[in-house]
mmCIF file of C-alpha atoms in Angstrom:
data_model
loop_
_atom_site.group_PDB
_atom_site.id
_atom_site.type_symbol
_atom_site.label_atom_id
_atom_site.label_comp_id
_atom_site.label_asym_id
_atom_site.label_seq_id
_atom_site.Cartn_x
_atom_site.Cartn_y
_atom_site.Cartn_z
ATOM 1 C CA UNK Y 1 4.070 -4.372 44.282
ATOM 2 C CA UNK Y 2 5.388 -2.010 41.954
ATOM 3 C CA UNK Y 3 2.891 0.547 40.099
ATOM 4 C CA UNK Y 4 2.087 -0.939 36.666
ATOM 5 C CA UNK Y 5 3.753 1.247 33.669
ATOM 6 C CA UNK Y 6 1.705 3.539 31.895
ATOM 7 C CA UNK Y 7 1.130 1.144 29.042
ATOM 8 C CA UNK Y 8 -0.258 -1.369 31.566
ATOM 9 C CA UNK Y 9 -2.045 0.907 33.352
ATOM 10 C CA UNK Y 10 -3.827 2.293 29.980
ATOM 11 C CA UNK Y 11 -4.410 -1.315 28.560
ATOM 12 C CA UNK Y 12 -6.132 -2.091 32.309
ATOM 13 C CA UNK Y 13 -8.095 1.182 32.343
ATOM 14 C CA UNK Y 14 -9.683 0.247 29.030
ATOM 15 C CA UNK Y 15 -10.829 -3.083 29.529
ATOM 16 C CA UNK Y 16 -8.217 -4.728 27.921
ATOM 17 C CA UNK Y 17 -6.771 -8.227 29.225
ATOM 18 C CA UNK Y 18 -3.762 -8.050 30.810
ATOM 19 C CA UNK Y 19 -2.056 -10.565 33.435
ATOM 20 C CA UNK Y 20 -2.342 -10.877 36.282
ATOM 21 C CA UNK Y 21 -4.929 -7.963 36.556
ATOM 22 C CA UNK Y 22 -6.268 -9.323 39.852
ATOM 23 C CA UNK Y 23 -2.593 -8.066 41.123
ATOM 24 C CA UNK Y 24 -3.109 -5.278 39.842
ATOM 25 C CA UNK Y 25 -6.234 -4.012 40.592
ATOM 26 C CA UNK Y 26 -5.879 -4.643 44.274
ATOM 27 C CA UNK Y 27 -2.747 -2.800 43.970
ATOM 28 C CA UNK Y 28 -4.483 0.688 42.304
ATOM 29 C CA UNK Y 29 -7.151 0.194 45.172
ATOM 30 C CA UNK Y 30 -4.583 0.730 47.449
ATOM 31 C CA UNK Y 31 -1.983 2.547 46.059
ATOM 32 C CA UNK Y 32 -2.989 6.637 45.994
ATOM 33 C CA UNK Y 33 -0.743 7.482 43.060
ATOM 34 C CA UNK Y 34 -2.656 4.724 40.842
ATOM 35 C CA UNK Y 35 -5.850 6.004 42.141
ATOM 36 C CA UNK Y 36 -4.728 9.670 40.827
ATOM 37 C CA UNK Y 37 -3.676 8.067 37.314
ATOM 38 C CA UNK Y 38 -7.063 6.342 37.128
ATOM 39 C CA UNK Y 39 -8.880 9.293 37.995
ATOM 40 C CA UNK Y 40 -7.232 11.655 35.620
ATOM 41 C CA UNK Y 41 -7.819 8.834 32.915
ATOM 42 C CA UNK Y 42 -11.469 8.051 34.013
ATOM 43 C CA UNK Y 43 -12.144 11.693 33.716
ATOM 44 C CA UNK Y 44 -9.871 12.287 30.511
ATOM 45 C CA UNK Y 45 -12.303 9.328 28.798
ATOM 46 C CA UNK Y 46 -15.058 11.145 30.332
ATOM 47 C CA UNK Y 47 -14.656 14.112 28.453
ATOM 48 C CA UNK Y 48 -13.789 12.278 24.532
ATOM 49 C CA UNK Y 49 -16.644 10.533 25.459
ATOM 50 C CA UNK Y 50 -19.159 13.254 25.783
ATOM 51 C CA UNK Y 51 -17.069 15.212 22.766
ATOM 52 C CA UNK Y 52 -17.984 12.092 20.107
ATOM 53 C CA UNK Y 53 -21.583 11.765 21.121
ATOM 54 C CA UNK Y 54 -22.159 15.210 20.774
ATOM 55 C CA UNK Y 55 -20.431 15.299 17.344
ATOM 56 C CA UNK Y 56 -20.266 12.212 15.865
ATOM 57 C CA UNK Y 57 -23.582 13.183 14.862
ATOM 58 C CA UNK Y 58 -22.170 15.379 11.841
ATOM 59 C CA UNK Y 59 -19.565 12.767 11.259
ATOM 60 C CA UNK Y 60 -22.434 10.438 10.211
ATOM 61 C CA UNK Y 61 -24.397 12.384 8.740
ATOM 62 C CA UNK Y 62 -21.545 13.723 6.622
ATOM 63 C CA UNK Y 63 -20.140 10.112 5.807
ATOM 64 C CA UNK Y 64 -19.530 9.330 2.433
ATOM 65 C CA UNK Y 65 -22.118 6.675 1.048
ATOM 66 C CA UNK Y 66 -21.058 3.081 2.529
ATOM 67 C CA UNK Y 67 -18.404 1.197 0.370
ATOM 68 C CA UNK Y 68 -19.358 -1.854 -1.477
ATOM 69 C CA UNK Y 69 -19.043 -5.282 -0.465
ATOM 70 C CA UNK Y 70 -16.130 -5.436 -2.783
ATOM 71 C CA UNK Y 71 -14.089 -2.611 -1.914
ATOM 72 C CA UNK Y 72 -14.878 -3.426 1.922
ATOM 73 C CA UNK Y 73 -13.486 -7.223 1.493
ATOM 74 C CA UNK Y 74 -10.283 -5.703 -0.527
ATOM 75 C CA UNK Y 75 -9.703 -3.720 2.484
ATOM 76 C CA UNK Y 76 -9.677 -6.528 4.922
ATOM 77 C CA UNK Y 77 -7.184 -7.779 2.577
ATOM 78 C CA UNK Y 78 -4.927 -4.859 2.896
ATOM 79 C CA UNK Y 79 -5.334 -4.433 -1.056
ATOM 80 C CA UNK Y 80 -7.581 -1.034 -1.012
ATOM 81 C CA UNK Y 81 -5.967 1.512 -3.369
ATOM 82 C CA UNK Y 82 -3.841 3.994 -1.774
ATOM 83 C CA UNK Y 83 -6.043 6.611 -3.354
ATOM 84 C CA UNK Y 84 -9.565 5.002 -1.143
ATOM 85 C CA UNK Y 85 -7.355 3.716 2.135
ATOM 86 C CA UNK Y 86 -7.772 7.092 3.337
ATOM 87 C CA UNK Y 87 -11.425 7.581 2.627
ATOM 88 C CA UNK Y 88 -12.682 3.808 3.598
ATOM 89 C CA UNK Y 89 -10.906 4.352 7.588
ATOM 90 C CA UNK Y 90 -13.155 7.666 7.880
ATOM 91 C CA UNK Y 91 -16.045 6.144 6.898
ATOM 92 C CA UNK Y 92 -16.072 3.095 9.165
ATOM 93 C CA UNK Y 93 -15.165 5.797 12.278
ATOM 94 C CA UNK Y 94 -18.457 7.276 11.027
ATOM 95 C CA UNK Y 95 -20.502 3.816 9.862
ATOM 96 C CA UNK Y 96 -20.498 1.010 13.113
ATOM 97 C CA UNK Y 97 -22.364 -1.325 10.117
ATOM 98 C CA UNK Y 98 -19.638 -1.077 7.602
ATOM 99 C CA UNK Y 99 -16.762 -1.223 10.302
ATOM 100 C CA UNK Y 100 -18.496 -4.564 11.516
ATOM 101 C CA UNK Y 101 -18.622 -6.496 7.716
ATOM 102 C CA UNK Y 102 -14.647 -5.162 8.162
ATOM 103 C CA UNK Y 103 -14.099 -7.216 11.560
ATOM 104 C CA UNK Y 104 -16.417 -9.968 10.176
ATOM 105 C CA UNK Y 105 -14.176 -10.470 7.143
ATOM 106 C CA UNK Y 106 -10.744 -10.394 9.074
ATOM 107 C CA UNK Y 107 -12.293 -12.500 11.915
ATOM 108 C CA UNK Y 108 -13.115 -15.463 9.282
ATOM 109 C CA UNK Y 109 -9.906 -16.051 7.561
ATOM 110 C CA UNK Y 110 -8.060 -18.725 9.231
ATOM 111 C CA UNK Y 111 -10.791 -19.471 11.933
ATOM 112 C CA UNK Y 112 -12.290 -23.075 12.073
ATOM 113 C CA UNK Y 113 -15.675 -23.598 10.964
ATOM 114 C CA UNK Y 114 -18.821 -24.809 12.328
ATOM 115 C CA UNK Y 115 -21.182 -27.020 10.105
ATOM 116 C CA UNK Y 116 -24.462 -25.848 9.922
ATOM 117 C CA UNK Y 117 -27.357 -28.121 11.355
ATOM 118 C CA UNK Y 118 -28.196 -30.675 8.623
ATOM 119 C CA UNK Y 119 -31.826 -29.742 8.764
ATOM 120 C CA UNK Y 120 -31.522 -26.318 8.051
ATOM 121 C CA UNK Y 121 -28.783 -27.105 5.147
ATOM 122 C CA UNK Y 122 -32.304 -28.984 4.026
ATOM 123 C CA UNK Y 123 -34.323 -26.019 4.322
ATOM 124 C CA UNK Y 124 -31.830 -23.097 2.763
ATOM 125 C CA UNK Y 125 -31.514 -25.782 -0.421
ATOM 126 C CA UNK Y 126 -35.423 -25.696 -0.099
ATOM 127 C CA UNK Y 127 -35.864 -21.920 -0.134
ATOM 128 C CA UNK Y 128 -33.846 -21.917 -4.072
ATOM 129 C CA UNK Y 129 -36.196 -24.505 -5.036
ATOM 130 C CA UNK Y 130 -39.286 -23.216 -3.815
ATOM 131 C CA UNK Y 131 -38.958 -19.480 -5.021
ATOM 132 C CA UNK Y 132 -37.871 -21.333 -8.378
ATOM 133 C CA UNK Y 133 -40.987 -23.147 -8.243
ATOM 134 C CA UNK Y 134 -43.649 -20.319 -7.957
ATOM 135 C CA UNK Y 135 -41.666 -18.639 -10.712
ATOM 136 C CA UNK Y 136 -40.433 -15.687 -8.076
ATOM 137 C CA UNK Y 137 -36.953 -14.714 -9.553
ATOM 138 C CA UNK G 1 0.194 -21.892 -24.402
ATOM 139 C CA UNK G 2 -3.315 -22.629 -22.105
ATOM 140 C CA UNK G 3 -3.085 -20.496 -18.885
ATOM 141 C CA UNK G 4 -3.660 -21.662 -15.199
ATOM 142 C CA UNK G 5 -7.326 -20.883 -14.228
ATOM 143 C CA UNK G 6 -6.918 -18.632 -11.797
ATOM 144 C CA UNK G 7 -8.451 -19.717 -8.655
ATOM 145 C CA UNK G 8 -11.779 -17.378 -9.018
ATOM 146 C CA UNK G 9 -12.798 -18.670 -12.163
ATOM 147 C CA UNK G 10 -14.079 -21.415 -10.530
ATOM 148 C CA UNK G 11 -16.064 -19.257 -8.098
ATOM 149 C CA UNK G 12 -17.079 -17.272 -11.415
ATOM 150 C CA UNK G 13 -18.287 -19.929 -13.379
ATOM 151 C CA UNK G 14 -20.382 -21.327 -10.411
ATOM 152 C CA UNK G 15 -22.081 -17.789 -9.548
ATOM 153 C CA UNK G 16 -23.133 -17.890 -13.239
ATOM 154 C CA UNK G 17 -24.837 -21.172 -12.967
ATOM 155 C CA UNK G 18 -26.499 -20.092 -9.507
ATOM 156 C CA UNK G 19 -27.828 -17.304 -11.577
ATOM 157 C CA UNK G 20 -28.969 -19.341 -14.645
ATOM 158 C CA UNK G 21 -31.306 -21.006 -11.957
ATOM 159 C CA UNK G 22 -28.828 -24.173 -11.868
ATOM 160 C CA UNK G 23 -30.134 -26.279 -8.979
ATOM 161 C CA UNK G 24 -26.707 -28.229 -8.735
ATOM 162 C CA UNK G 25 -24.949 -25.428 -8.874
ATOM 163 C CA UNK G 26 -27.143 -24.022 -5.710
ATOM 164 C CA UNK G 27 -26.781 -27.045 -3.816
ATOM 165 C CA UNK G 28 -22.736 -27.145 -4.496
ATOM 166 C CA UNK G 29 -22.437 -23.056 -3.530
ATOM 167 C CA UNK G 30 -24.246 -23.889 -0.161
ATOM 168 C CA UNK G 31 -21.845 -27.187 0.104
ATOM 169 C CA UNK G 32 -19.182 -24.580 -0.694
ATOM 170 C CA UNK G 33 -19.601 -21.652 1.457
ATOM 171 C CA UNK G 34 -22.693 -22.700 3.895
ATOM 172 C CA UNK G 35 -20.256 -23.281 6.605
ATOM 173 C CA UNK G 36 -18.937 -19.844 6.186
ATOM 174 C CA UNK G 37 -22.486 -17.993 5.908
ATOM 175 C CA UNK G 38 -23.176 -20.267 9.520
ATOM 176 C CA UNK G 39 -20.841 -18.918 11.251
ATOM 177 C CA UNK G 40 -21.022 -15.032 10.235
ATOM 178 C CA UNK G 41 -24.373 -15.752 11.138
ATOM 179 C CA UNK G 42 -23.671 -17.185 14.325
ATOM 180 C CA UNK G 43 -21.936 -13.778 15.405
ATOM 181 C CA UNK G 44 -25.218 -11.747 15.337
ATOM 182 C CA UNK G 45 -27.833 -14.751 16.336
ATOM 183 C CA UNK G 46 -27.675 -15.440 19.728
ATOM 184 C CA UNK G 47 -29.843 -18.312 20.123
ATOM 185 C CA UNK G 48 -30.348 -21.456 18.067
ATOM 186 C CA UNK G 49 -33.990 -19.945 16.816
ATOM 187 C CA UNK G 50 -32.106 -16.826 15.548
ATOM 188 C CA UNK G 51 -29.649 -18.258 13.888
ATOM 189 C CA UNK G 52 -31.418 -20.473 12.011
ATOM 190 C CA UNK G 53 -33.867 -17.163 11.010
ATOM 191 C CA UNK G 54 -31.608 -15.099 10.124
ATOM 192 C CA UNK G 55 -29.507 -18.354 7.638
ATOM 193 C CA UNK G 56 -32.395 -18.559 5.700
ATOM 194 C CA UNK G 57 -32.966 -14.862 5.882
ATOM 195 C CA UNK G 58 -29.373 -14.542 3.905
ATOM 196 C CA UNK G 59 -29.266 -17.321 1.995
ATOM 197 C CA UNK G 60 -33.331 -15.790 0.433
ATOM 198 C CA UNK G 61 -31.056 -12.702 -0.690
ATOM 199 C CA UNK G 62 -28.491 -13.978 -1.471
ATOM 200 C CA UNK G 63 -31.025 -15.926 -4.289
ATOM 201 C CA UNK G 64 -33.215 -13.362 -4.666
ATOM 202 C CA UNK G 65 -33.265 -11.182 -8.132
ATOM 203 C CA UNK G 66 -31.163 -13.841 -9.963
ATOM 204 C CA UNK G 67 -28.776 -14.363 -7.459
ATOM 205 C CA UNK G 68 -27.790 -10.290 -7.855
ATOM 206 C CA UNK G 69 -25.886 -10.026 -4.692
ATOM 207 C CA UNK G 70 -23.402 -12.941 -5.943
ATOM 208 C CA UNK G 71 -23.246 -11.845 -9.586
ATOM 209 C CA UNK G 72 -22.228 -7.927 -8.294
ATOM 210 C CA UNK G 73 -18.573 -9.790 -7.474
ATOM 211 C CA UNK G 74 -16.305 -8.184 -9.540
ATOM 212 C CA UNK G 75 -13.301 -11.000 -8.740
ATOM 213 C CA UNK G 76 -11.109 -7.932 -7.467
ATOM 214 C CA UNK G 77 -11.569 -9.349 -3.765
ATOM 215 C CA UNK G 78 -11.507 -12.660 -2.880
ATOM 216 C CA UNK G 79 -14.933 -14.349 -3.761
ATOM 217 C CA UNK G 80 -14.676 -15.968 0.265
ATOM 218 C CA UNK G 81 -14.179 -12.837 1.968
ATOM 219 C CA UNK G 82 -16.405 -10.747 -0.532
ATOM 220 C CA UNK G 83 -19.226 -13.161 0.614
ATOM 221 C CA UNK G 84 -18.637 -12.472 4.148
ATOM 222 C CA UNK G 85 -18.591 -8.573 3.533
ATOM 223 C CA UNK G 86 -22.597 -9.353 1.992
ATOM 224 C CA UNK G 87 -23.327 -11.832 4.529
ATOM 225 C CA UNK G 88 -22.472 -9.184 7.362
ATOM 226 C CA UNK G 89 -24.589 -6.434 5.838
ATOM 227 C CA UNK G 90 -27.662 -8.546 5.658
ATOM 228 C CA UNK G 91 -27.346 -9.272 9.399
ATOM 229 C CA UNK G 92 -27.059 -5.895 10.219
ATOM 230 C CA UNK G 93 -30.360 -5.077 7.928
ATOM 231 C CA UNK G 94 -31.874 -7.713 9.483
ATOM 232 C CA UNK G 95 -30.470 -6.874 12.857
ATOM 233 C CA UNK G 96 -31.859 -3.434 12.564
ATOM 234 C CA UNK G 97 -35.398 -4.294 11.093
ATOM 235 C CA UNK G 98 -35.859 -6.854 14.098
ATOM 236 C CA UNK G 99 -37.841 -5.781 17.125
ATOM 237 C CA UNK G 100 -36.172 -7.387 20.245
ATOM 238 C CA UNK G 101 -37.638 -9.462 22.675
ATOM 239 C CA UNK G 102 -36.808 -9.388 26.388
ATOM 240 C CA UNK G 103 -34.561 -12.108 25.843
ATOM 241 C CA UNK G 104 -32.609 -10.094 23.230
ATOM 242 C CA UNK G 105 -30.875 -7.415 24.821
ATOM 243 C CA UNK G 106 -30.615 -4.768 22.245
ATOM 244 C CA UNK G 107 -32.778 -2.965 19.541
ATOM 245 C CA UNK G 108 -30.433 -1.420 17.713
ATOM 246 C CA UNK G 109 -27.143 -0.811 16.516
ATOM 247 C CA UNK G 110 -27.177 2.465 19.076
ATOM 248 C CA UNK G 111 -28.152 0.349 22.376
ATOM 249 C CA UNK G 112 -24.766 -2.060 21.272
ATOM 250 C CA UNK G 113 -22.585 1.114 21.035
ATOM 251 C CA UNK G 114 -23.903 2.501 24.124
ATOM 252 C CA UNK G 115 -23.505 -0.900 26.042
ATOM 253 C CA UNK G 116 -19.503 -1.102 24.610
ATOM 254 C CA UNK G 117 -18.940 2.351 25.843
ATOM 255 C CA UNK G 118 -21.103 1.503 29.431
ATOM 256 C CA UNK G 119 -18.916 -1.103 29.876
ATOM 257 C CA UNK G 120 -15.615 0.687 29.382
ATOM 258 C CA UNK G 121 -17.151 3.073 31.859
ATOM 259 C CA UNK G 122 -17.781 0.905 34.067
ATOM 260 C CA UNK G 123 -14.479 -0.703 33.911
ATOM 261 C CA UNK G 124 -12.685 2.238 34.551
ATOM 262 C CA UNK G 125 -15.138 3.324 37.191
ATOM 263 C CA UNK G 126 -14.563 -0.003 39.163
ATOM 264 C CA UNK G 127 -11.069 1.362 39.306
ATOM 265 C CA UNK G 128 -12.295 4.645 40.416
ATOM 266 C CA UNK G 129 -15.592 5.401 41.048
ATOM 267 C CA UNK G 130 -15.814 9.028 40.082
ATOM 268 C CA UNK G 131 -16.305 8.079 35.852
ATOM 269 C CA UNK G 132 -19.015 8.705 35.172
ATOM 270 C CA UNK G 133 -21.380 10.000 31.859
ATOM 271 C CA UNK G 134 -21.061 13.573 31.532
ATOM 272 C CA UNK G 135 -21.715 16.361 29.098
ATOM 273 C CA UNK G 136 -19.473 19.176 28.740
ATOM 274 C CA UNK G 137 -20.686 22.430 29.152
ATOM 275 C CA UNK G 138 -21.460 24.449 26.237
ATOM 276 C CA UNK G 139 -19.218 27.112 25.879
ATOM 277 C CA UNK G 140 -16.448 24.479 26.203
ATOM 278 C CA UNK G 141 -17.210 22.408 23.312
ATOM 279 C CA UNK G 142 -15.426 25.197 20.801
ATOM 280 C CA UNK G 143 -12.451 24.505 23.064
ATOM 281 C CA UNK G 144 -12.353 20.902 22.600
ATOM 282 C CA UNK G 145 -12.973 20.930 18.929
ATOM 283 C CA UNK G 146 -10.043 23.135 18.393
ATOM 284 C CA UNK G 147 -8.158 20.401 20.198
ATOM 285 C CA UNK G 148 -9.479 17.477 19.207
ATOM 286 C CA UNK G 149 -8.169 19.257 15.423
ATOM 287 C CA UNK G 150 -4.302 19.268 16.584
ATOM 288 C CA UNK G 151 -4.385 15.387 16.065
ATOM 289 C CA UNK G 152 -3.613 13.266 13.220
ATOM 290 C CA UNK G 153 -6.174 11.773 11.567
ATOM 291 C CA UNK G 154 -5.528 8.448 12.199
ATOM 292 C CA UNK G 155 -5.002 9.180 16.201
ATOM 293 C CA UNK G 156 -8.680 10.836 16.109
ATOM 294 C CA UNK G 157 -10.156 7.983 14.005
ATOM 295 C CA UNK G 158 -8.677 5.672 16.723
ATOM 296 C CA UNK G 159 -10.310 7.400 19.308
ATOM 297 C CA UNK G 160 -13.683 7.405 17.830
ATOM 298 C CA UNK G 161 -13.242 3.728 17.393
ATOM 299 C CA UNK G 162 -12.519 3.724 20.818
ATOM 300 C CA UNK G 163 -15.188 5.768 22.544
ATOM 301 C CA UNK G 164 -17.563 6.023 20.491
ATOM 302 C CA UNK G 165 -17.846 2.794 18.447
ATOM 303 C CA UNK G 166 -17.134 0.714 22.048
ATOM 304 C CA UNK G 167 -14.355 -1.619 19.918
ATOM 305 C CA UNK G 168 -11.690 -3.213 21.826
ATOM 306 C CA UNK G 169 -8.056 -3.198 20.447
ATOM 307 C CA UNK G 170 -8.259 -5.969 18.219
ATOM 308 C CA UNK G 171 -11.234 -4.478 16.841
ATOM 309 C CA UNK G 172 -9.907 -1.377 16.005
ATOM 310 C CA UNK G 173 -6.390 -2.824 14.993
ATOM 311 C CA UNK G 174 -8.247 -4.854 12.214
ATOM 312 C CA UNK G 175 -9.819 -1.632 11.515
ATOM 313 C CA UNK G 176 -7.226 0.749 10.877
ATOM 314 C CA UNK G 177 -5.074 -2.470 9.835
ATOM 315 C CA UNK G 178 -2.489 -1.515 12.458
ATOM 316 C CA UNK G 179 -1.072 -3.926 15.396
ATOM 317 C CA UNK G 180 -2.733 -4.039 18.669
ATOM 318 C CA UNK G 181 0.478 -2.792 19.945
ATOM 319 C CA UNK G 182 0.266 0.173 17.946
ATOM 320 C CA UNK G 183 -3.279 0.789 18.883
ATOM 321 C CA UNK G 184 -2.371 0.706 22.514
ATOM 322 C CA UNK G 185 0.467 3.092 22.004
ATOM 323 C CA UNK G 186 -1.306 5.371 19.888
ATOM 324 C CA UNK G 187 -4.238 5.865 22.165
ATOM 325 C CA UNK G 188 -1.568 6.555 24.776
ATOM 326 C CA UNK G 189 -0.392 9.446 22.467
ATOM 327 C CA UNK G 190 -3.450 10.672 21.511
ATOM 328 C CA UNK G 191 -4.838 11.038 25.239
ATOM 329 C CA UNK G 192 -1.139 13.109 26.454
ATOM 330 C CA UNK G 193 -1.536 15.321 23.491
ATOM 331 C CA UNK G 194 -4.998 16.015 23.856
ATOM 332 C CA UNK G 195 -4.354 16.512 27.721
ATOM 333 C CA UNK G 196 -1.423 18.938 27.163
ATOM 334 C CA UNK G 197 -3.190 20.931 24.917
ATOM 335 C CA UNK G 198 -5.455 21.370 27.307
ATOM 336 C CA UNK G 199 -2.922 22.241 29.841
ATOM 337 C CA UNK G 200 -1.885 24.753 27.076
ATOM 338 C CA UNK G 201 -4.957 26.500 27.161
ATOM 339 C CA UNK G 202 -5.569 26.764 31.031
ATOM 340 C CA UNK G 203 -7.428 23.531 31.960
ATOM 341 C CA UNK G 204 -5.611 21.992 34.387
ATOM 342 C CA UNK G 205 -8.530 20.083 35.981
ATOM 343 C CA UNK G 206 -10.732 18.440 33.019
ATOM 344 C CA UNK G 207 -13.471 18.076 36.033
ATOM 345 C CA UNK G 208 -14.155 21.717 35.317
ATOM 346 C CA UNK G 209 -14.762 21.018 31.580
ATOM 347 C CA UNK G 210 -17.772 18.592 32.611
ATOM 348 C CA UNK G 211 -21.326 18.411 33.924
#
C-alpha cells in the first residue's frame, strides 16, 4: 500500500475519521517512513501541548469578560460585527464554557428533535406555577 | 401601509407575557421551545436522572426573577438560537457546581479538557508509542514563545482549540466559522511553520526540547 499523503496522515494522527483507517494503520505499523512521520508528529504535538498548558494560564486569566448570550448566538450565525469577530474567536480559545454555548448553538440548527418525557413537560409547567404560587418572583 | 410582523415579534410578545406571570403564555413557551431546551440538555446529562435534573434546573432560571434571562433578548440574534446560547451556560454552571459520582466521569470542565487531549495522545501514541505528556524544560519555553509569536492569529487560536481545548475539527471549524477542510489544512501549516522555525533556530530534534 502506498504511504497515506500528508493530509491523511495528519487527519489520522489527530483522531480524525478517515477511511479505511484500519488500512492504514496496519500500513504505518509496518512501514518505517510512516513510523518516522508519526513520531516527529507525536513529538511535535508533544511539545504545543506542554507550551498551552503552561500558558494558557495567562490567556485565561487575561480573557476579556465572557460575551453575552446574544452576541454569542449572533456569532453562530456568522452575523458578529466585524469590529467583535476578532475579539469573540480569542476569547473562546481562552473560555472552553463560552466556546461550548458556540458548538451548542451551531449543533441545533437543522438537527431533529427529541420530545421531552411527558412527565417531566408536567413537572417544568409545575415549577412556573408553584414559584408563582408562594409568591417567589 | 401595515408592515409584516417580523418573525420575532411573536417571540417578543410571548417573552412579555412569560414575564407578566402569564400561565398560558408559560405553558405555550415550553410547547414552543421545550424540545429544544431537551435536547441541549441531553448533551451534558448523561443519564435519564440527569437530564431530567438539570431540565428543571434550566427551565427554574429561565423563570426565575421575572423571567430575566428571556426578557435580556435584545431580538438582534435569533430568539431560537439565543435560547440555546442561555440554555448552554446554565449547564455548564450547573455542570461545574455538581460534585460527580463514580458513575459520572468528570468533575470539571478541566478533567473534560484533559480527557480530549488524553485521548488525542493516546491516538497518536497507538501509532507510535513514544507520545507521551511532557514538559519542556525551562530555559526553552522563551524559545517557543518567540515561535509560537511568528503565527497568525487565527493559526495559533486553531491550535489552542486543538491541544488545549481537546475539540475535534468540526468543533473548531464551527468555532472559528471556517470549513473542516480548512481546519485540517491550516493545522498542517501551522505545525511546518512552527517546526521550521525551530529548525531555524538549531532544534533539529524537538525530543531535546522536552522532559
Amino acid at each position: 500500500m502506498k504511504c497515506p499523503d500528508k493530509e491523511l496522515l495528519a487527519r489520522l494522527l489527530d483522531g480524525e475519521e478517515v477511511a479505511a483507517s484500519g488500512t492504514l494503520r496496519a500500513h504505518i505499523q509496518d512501514c518505517e517512513l510512516c513510523q518516522k512521520r508519526a513520531r516527529d508528529e507525536g513529538e511535535l504535538g508533544s511539545l504545543i501541548r506542554a507550551f498551552f498548558k503552561k500558558t494558557t494560564r495567562d490567556l485565561v486569566r487575561d480573557a476579556a469578560p465572557c460575551p453575552s448570550p446574544e452576541e454569542i448566538a449572533l456569532y453562530a450565525e456568522g452575523r458578529a460585527p466585524l469590529y467583535r469577530k476578532q475579539d469573540l474567536m480569542r476569547h473562546f480559545c481562552a473560555c472552553p464554557s463560552c466556546a461550548r454555548a458556540v458548538l451548542d448553538v451551531t449543533a441545533s440548527r437543522g438537527n431533529r428533535l427529541e420530545n421531552p418525557p411527558t412527565d417531566l413537560v408536567r413537572e417544568a409547567g409545575a415549577v412556573y406555577r408553584r414559584g408563582k404560587d408562594s409568591g417567589r418572583k | 401601509m401595515a408592515l409584516k410582523p417580523r418573525p420575532s415579534d411573536g417571540d417578543r410578545r410571548l417573552i412579555t407575557l412569560c414575564a407578566s406571570g402569564d400561565d398560558e403564555a408559560w405553558d405555550h413557551l415550553l410547547k414552543e421551545y421545550g424540545c429544544l431546551i431537551y435536547n441541549i440538555v441531553s448533551r451534558y446529562g448523561k443519564r435519564r436522572q440527569d437530564r431530567n435534573e438539570l431540565y428543571i434546573f434550566v427551565i427554574e432560571n429561565i423563570w426565575r426573577n421575572n423571567a430575566r434571562k428571556l426578557t435580556a433578548w435584545e431580538g438582534r440574534a435569533k430568539f431560537s438560537n439565543y435560547l440555546v446560547s442561555v440554555v448552554s451556560r446554565l449547564c455548564l454552571d450547573y455542570f461545574k457546581g455538581q460534585v460527580y459520582n463514580e458513575e459520572k466521569r468528570y468533575e470539571s470542565l478541566d478533567d473534560v479538557r484533559n480527557a480530549r487531549a488524553a485521548e488525542q495522545t493516546e491516538c497518536a501514541s497507538s501509532l507510535h508509542p513514544g507520545t507521551q505528556h511532557y514538559v519542556i524544560h525551562k530555559e526553552c519555553q522563551g524559545l517557543i514563545e518567540d515561535v509560537m509569536t511568528t503565527l497568525e492569529q487565527e493559526d495559533r487560536a486553531i491550535l489552542i482549540l486543538f491541544y488545549w481545548q481537546g475539540m475535534k475539527y468540526r468543533e473548531i471549524a464551527a468555532v472559528m466559522q471556517m470549513s473542516m477542510s480548512d481546519i485540517g489544512k491550516r493545522l498542517i501549516h501551522a505545525r511546518e511553520k512552527l517546526r521550521l522555525s525551530l529548525v531555524k533556530r538549531g532544534i533539529k530534534n524537538i525530543a531535546d526540547l522536552l522532559e
